[in-house]
Coordinates of C-alpha atoms in Angstrom, one line a residue:
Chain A
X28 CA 54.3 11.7 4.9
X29 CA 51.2 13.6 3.3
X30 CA 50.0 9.8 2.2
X31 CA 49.8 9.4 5.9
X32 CA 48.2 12.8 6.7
X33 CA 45.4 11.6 4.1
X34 CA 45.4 8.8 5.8
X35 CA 44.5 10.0 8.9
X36 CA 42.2 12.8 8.1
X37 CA 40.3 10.3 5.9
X38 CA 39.7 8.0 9.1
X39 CA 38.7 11.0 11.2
X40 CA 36.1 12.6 8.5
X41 CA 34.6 8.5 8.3
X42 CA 34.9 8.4 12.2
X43 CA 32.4 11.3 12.2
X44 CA 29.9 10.3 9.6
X45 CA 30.0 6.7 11.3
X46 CA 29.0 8.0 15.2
X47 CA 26.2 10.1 12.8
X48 CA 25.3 6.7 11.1
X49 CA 25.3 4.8 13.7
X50 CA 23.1 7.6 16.0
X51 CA 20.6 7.9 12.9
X52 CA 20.0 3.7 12.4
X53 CA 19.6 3.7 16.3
X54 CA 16.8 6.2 16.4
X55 CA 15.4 4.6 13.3
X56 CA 15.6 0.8 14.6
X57 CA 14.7 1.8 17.8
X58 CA 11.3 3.9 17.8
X59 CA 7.7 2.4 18.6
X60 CA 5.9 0.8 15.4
X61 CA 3.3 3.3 16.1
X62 CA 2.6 6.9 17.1
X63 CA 3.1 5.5 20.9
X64 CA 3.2 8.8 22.3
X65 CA -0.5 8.8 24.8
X66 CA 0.5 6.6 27.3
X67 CA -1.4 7.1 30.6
X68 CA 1.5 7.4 33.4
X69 CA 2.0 5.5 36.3
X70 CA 0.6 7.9 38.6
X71 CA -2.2 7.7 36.2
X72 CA -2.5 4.0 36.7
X73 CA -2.3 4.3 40.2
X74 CA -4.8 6.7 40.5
X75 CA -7.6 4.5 38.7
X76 CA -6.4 1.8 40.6
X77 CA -7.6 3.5 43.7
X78 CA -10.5 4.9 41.8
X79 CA -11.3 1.3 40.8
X80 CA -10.9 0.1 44.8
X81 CA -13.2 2.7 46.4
X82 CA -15.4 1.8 43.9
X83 CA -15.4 -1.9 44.8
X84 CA -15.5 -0.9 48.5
X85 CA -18.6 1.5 48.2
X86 CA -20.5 -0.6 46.0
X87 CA -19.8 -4.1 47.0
X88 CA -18.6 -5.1 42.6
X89 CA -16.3 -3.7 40.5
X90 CA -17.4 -1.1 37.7
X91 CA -18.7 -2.3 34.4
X92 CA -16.0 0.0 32.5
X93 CA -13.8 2.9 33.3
X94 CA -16.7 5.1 32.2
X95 CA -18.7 4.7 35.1
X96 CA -16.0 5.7 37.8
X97 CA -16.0 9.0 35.7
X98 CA -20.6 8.9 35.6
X99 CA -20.4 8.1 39.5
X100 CA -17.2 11.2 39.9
X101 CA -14.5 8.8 41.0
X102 CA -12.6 10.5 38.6
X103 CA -12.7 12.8 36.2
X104 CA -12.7 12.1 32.1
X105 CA -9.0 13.1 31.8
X106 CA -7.9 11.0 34.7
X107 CA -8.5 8.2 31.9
X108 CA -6.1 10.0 29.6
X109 CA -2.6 10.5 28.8
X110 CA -1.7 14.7 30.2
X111 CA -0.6 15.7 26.0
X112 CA -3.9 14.0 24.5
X113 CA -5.5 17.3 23.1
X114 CA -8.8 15.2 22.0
X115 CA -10.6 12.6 23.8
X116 CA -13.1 11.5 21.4
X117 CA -12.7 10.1 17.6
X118 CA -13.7 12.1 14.6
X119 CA -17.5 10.6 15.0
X120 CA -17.7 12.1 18.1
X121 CA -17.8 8.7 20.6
X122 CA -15.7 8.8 23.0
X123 CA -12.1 7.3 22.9
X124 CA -11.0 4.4 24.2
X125 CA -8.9 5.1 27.7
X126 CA -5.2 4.7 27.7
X127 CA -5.4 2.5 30.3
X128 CA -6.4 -1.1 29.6
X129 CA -9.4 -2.2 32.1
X130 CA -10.4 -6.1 32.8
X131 CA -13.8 -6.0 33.8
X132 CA -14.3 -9.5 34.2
X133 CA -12.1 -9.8 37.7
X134 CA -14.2 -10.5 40.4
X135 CA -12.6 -8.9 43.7
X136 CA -12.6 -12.8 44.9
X137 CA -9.8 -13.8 41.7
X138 CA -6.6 -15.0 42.4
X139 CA -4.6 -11.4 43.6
X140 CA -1.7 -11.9 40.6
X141 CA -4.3 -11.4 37.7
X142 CA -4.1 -8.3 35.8
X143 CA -6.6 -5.9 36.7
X144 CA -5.6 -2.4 34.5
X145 CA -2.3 -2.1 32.3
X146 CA -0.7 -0.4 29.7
X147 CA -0.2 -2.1 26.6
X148 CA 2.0 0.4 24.9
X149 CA 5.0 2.3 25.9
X150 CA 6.9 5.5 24.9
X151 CA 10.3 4.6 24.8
X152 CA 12.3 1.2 24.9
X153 CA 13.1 1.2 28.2
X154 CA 10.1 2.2 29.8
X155 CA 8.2 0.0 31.7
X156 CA 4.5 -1.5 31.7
X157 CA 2.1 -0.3 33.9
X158 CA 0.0 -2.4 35.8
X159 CA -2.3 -3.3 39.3
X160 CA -3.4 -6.5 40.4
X161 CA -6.2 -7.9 40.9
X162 CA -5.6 -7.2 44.9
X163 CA -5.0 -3.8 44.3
X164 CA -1.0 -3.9 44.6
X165 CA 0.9 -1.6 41.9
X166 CA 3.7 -2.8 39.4
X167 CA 6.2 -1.8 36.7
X168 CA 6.4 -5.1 34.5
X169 CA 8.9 -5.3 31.7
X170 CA 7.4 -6.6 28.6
X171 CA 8.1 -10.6 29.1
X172 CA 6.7 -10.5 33.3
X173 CA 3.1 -8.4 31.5
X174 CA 2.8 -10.6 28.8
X175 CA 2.6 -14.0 31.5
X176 CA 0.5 -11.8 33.3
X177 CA -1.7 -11.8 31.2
X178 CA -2.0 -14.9 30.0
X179 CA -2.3 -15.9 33.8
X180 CA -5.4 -13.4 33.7
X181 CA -7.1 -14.5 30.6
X182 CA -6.3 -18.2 31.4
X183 CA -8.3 -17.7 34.5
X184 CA -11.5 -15.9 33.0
X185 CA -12.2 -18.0 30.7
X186 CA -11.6 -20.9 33.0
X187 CA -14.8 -19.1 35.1
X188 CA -16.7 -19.0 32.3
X189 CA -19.8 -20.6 32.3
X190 CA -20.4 -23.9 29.6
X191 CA -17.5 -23.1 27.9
X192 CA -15.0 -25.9 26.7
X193 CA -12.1 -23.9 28.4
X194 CA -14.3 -24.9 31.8
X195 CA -15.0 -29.0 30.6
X196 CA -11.4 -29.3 29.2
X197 CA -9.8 -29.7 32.6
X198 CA -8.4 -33.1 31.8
X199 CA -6.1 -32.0 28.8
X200 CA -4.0 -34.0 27.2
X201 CA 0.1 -34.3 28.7
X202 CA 2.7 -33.0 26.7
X203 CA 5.4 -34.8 25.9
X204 CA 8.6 -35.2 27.1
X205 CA 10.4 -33.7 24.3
X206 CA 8.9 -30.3 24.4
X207 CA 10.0 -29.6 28.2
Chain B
X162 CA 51.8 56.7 3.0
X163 CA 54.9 55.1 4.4
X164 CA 56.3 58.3 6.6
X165 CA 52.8 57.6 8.1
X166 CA 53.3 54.1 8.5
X167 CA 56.9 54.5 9.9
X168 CA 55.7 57.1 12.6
X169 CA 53.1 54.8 13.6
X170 CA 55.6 52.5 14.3
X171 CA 57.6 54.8 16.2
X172 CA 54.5 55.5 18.1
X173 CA 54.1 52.3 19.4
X174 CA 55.7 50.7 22.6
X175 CA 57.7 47.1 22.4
X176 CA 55.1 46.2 25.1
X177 CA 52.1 47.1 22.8
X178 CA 53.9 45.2 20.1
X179 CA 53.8 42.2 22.1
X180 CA 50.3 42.6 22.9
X181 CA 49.0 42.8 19.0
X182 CA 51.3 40.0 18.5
X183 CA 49.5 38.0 20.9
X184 CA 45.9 38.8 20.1
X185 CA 46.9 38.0 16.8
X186 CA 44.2 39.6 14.3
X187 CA 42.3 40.9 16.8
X188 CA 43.7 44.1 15.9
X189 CA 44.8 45.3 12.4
X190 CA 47.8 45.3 12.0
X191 CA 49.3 47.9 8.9
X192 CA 51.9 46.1 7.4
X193 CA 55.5 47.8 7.2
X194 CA 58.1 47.5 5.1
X195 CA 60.1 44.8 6.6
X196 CA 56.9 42.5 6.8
X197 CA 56.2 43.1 3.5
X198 CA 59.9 41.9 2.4
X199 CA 60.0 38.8 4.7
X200 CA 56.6 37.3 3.7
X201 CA 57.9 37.5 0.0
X202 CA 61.3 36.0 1.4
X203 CA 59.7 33.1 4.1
X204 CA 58.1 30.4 2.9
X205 CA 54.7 29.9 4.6
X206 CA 54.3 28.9 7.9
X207 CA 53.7 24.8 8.2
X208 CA 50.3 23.7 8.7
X209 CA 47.8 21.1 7.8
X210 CA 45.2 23.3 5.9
X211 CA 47.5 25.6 5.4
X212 CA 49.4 23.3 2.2
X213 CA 47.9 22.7 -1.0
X214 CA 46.4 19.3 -1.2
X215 CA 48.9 17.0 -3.0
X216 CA 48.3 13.8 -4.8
X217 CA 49.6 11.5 -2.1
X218 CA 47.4 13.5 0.5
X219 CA 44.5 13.1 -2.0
X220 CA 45.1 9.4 -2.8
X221 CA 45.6 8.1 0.8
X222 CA 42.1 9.9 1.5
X223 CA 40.9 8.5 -1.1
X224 CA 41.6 5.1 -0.1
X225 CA 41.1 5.4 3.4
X226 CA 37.4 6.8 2.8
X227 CA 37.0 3.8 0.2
X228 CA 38.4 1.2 2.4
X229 CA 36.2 2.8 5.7
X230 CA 33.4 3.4 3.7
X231 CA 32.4 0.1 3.5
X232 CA 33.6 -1.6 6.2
X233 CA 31.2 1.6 8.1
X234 CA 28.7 1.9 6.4
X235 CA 27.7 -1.5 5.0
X236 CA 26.9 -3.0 8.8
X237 CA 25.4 -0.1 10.0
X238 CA 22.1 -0.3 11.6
X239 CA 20.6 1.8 9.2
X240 CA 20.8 0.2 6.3
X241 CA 20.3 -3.8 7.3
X242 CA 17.9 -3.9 10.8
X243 CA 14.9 -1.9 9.4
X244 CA 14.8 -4.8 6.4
X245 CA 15.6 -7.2 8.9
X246 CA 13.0 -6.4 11.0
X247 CA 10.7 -6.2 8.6
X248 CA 11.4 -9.7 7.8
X249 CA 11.1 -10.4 11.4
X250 CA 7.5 -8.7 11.3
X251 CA 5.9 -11.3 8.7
X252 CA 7.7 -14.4 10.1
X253 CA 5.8 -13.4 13.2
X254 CA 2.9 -12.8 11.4
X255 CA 3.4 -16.0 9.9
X256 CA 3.9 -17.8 13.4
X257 CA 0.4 -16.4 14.1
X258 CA -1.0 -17.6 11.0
X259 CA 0.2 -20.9 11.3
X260 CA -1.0 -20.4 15.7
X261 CA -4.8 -19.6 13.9
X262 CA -4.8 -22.7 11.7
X263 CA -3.8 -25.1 14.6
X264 CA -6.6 -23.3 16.5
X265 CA -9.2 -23.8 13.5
X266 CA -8.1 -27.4 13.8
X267 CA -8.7 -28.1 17.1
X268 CA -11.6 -26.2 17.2
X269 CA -13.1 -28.4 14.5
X270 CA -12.0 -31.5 16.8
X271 CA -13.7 -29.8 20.1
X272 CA -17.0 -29.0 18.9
X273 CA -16.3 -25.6 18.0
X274 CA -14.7 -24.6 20.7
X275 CA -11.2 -22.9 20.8
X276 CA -8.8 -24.6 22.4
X277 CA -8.5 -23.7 26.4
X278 CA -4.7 -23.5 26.4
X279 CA -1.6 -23.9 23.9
X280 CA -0.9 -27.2 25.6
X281 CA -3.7 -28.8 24.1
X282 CA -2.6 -28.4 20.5
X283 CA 0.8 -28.4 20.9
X284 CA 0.6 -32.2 21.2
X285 CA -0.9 -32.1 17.6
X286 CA 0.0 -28.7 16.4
X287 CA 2.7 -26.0 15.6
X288 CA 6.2 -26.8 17.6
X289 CA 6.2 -24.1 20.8
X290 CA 9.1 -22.3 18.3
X291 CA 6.4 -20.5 17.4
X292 CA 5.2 -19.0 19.9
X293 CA 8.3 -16.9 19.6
X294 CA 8.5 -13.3 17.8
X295 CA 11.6 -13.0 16.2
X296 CA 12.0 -9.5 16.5
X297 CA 15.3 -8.2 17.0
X298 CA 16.3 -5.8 20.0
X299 CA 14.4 -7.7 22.5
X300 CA 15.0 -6.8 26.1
X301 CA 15.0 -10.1 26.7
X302 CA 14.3 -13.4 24.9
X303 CA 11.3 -15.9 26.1
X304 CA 11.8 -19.2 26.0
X305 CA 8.6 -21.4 25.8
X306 CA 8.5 -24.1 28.5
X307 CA 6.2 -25.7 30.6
X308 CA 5.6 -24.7 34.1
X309 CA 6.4 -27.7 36.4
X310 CA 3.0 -29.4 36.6
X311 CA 4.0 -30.0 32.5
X312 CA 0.7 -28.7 31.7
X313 CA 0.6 -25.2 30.7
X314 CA 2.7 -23.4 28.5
X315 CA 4.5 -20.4 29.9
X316 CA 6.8 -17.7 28.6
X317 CA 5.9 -16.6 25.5
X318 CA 5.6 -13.7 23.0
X319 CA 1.9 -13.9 22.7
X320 CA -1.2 -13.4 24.2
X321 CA -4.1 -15.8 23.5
X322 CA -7.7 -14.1 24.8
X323 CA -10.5 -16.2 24.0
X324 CA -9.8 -19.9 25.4
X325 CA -12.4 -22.6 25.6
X326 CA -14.9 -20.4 23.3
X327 CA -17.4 -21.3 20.4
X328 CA -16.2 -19.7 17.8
X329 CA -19.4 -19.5 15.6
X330 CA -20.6 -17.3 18.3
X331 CA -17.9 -14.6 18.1
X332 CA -17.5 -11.7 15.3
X333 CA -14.8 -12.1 12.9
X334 CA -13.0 -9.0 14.3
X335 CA -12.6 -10.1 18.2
X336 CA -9.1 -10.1 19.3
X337 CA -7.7 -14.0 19.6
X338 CA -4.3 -13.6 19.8
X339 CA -2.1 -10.5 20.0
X340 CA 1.4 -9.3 21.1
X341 CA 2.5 -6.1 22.8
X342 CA 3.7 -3.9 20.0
X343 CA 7.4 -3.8 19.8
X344 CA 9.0 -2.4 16.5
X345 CA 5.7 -4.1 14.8
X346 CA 2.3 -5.0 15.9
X347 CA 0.5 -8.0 14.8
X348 CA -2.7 -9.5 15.8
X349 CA -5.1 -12.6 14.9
X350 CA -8.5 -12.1 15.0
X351 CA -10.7 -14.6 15.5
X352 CA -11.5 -14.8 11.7
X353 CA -8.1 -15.9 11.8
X354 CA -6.8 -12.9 9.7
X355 CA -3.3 -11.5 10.7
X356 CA -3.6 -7.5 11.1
X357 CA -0.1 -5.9 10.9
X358 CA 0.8 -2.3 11.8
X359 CA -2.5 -1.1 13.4
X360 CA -2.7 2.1 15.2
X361 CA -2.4 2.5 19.1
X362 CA -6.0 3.8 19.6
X363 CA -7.4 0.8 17.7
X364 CA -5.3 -1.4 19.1
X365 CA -6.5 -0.6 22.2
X366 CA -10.0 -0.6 21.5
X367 CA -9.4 -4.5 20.0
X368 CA -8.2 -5.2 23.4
X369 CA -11.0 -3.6 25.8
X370 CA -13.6 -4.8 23.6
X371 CA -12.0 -8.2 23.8
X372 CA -12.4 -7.5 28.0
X373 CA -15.5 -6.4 28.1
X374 CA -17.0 -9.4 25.9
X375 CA -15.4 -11.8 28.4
X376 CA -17.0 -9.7 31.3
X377 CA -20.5 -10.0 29.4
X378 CA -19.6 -13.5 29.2
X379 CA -19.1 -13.9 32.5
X380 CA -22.1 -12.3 33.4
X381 CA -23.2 -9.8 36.2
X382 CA -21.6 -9.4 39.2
X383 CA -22.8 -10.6 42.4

């Protein structure tokens, strides 16, 4: 009878450091590769996204960068920056890159499913990406959807690139059967 | 000492007795005569901690916590999927390797220019399993296919920036090819060198000043 008392209190004591293993290789396995934690949010997003369309409609182009919405007062320098970000330039002095990823090539005129800002990294694992179109419309991508998106975008640049091979290469080469 | 403790006794009510008894040792309770004679009387009250530990208790867990132990511990997250993914990291890295030498190739074929689109190498270059980051925990799993003109290669872990370009005209250190950082973070630069683990703040930069090359590319707005 005590064997079976053993027994038992052995399986609960293991039961206990397991759920404490188990929660301590999840947090381990799961967290970003990098210090992930300035991501602009998606109010954020959307507020440069409307920043970036008066813009457009006040000057007839887009803006060069992000930094000259903030010269011209669209926004202001912390618009372009996650809320907890303490400093917004790098030890040199120059100032940081925004945490909100800006394609300045897009033409207002570009096919509307191109990728005009996004975020590129993310706090937790279940969060979302970021991101507005090139017509202005606002979306929460999930890694796989961004990552076609912006293939579709860059795929479509440098196609409009002037006397570049991407433009003269329009006749490529069919793939075979076997890979589709 | 125990005239005082008999009067006390005396003192107190049945319906107070039943109250200490209750509360337990919320209140001290002086112990008489007759408590003193049964405890050394009684045998102890049955209990699990309140029994020595006896071999049998000790040897079942013993074995239990042997046995357990390593059918709980050896599969645990913990201690295989950070090596795993590790693993994972540098076959990626080594997809995008092997991604930047097909590109050198073509390149070398297309009068220095990069290729436009994975298509175009795929007919003489890595199989499209390699466009694929193995890394483990992944929402969800791409699967490299063609869209349904069979031209261009959709639905994969990577992102390939400068298509179609010379690549004697670009630095060494512009971003070519990259993936959105997961549990690692590898890019190819267009010296074809694999960076791993880079920080989010320089990652980022890698990626605008990729974007704003291609806007000076594409020259000034009309």
């Amino acid at each position: 009878m005590r064997f079976f008392k053993g027994v038992l209190f052995g399986i609960v004591v293991l039961g206990l450091i397991g759920v404490v293993v188990y929660f301590c290789g999840d947090y381990r396995t799961n967290r970003p590769p990098f210090d992930c934690e300035y991501v602009l949010s998606a109010d954020g997003v959307q507020k440069v996204g409307d920043a970036v369309a008066g813009y457009t409609k006040a000057q007839f182009r887009r803006p060069s960068s992000l930094g000259e919405l903030v010269s011209e007062g669209y926004l202001s320098q912390a618009d372009l920056f996650d809320a907890s970000r303490r400093k917004k330039t790098d030890p040199d002095g120059k100032p940081l890159t925004p945490d909100v990823i800006y394609f300045s090539a897009l033409r207002p005129n570009d096919p509307p499913d191109t990728v005009l800002l996004c975020t590129v990294v993310r706090k937790n694992e279940n969060d979302k990406y970021s991101v507005v179109f090139n017509d202005g419309r606002f979306a929460q991508l999930t890694r796989q959807q961004l990552v076609n998106a912006l293939n579709r975008t860059y795929s479509h640049i440098c196609r409009s690139l002037p006397q570049t091979a991407a433009t003269s290469q329009g006749t490529a080469p069919e793939p075979k059967q076997t890979h589709s | 000492m125990d005239e005082k403790n008999l009067q006390h006794d005396e003192q107190n009510s049945p319906e107070q007795e039943d109250v200490t008894s209750t509360l337990g040792s919320a209140t001290p309770e002086v112990p008489t005569d007759q408590d003193t004679t049964d405890q050394a009387t009684s045998k102890p009250k049955p209990g699990f901690f309140s029994q020595p530990i006896s071999r049998s208790f000790f040897i079942g867990f013993a074995l239990t916590a042997v046995i357990g132990g390593f059918s709980v511990l050896i599969p645990s997250p913990a201690y295989h999927c950070r090596p795993r993914e590790l693993a994972h990291a540098t076959i990626c890295a080594s997809n995008m390797s092997s991604i930047g030498k097909s590109i050198a190739i073509c390149t070398g074929e297309n009068k220095n220019h990069s290729p436009s689109d994975f298509y175009a190498m795929i007919e003489t270059g890595p199989p499209r399993g390699l466009f694929k980051c193995p890394s483990l925990f992944r929402e969800e799993k791409c699967n490299p296919t063609y869209d349904s003109a069979g031209k261009y290669l959709k639905d994969m872990d990577y992102i390939y920036t400068l298509r179609g370009m010379e690549i004697e005209k670009l630095l060494p250190e512009m971003l070519m090819l990259y993936e959105l950082p997961d549990k690692h973070c590898n890019t190819l630069l267009a010296g074809c060198f694999v960076r791993q683990q880079c920080d989010s703040d320089s990652f980022r930069k890698k990626i605008q000043e990729c974007n704003d090359f291609l806007a000076n590319k594409r020259g000034v707005q009309k």
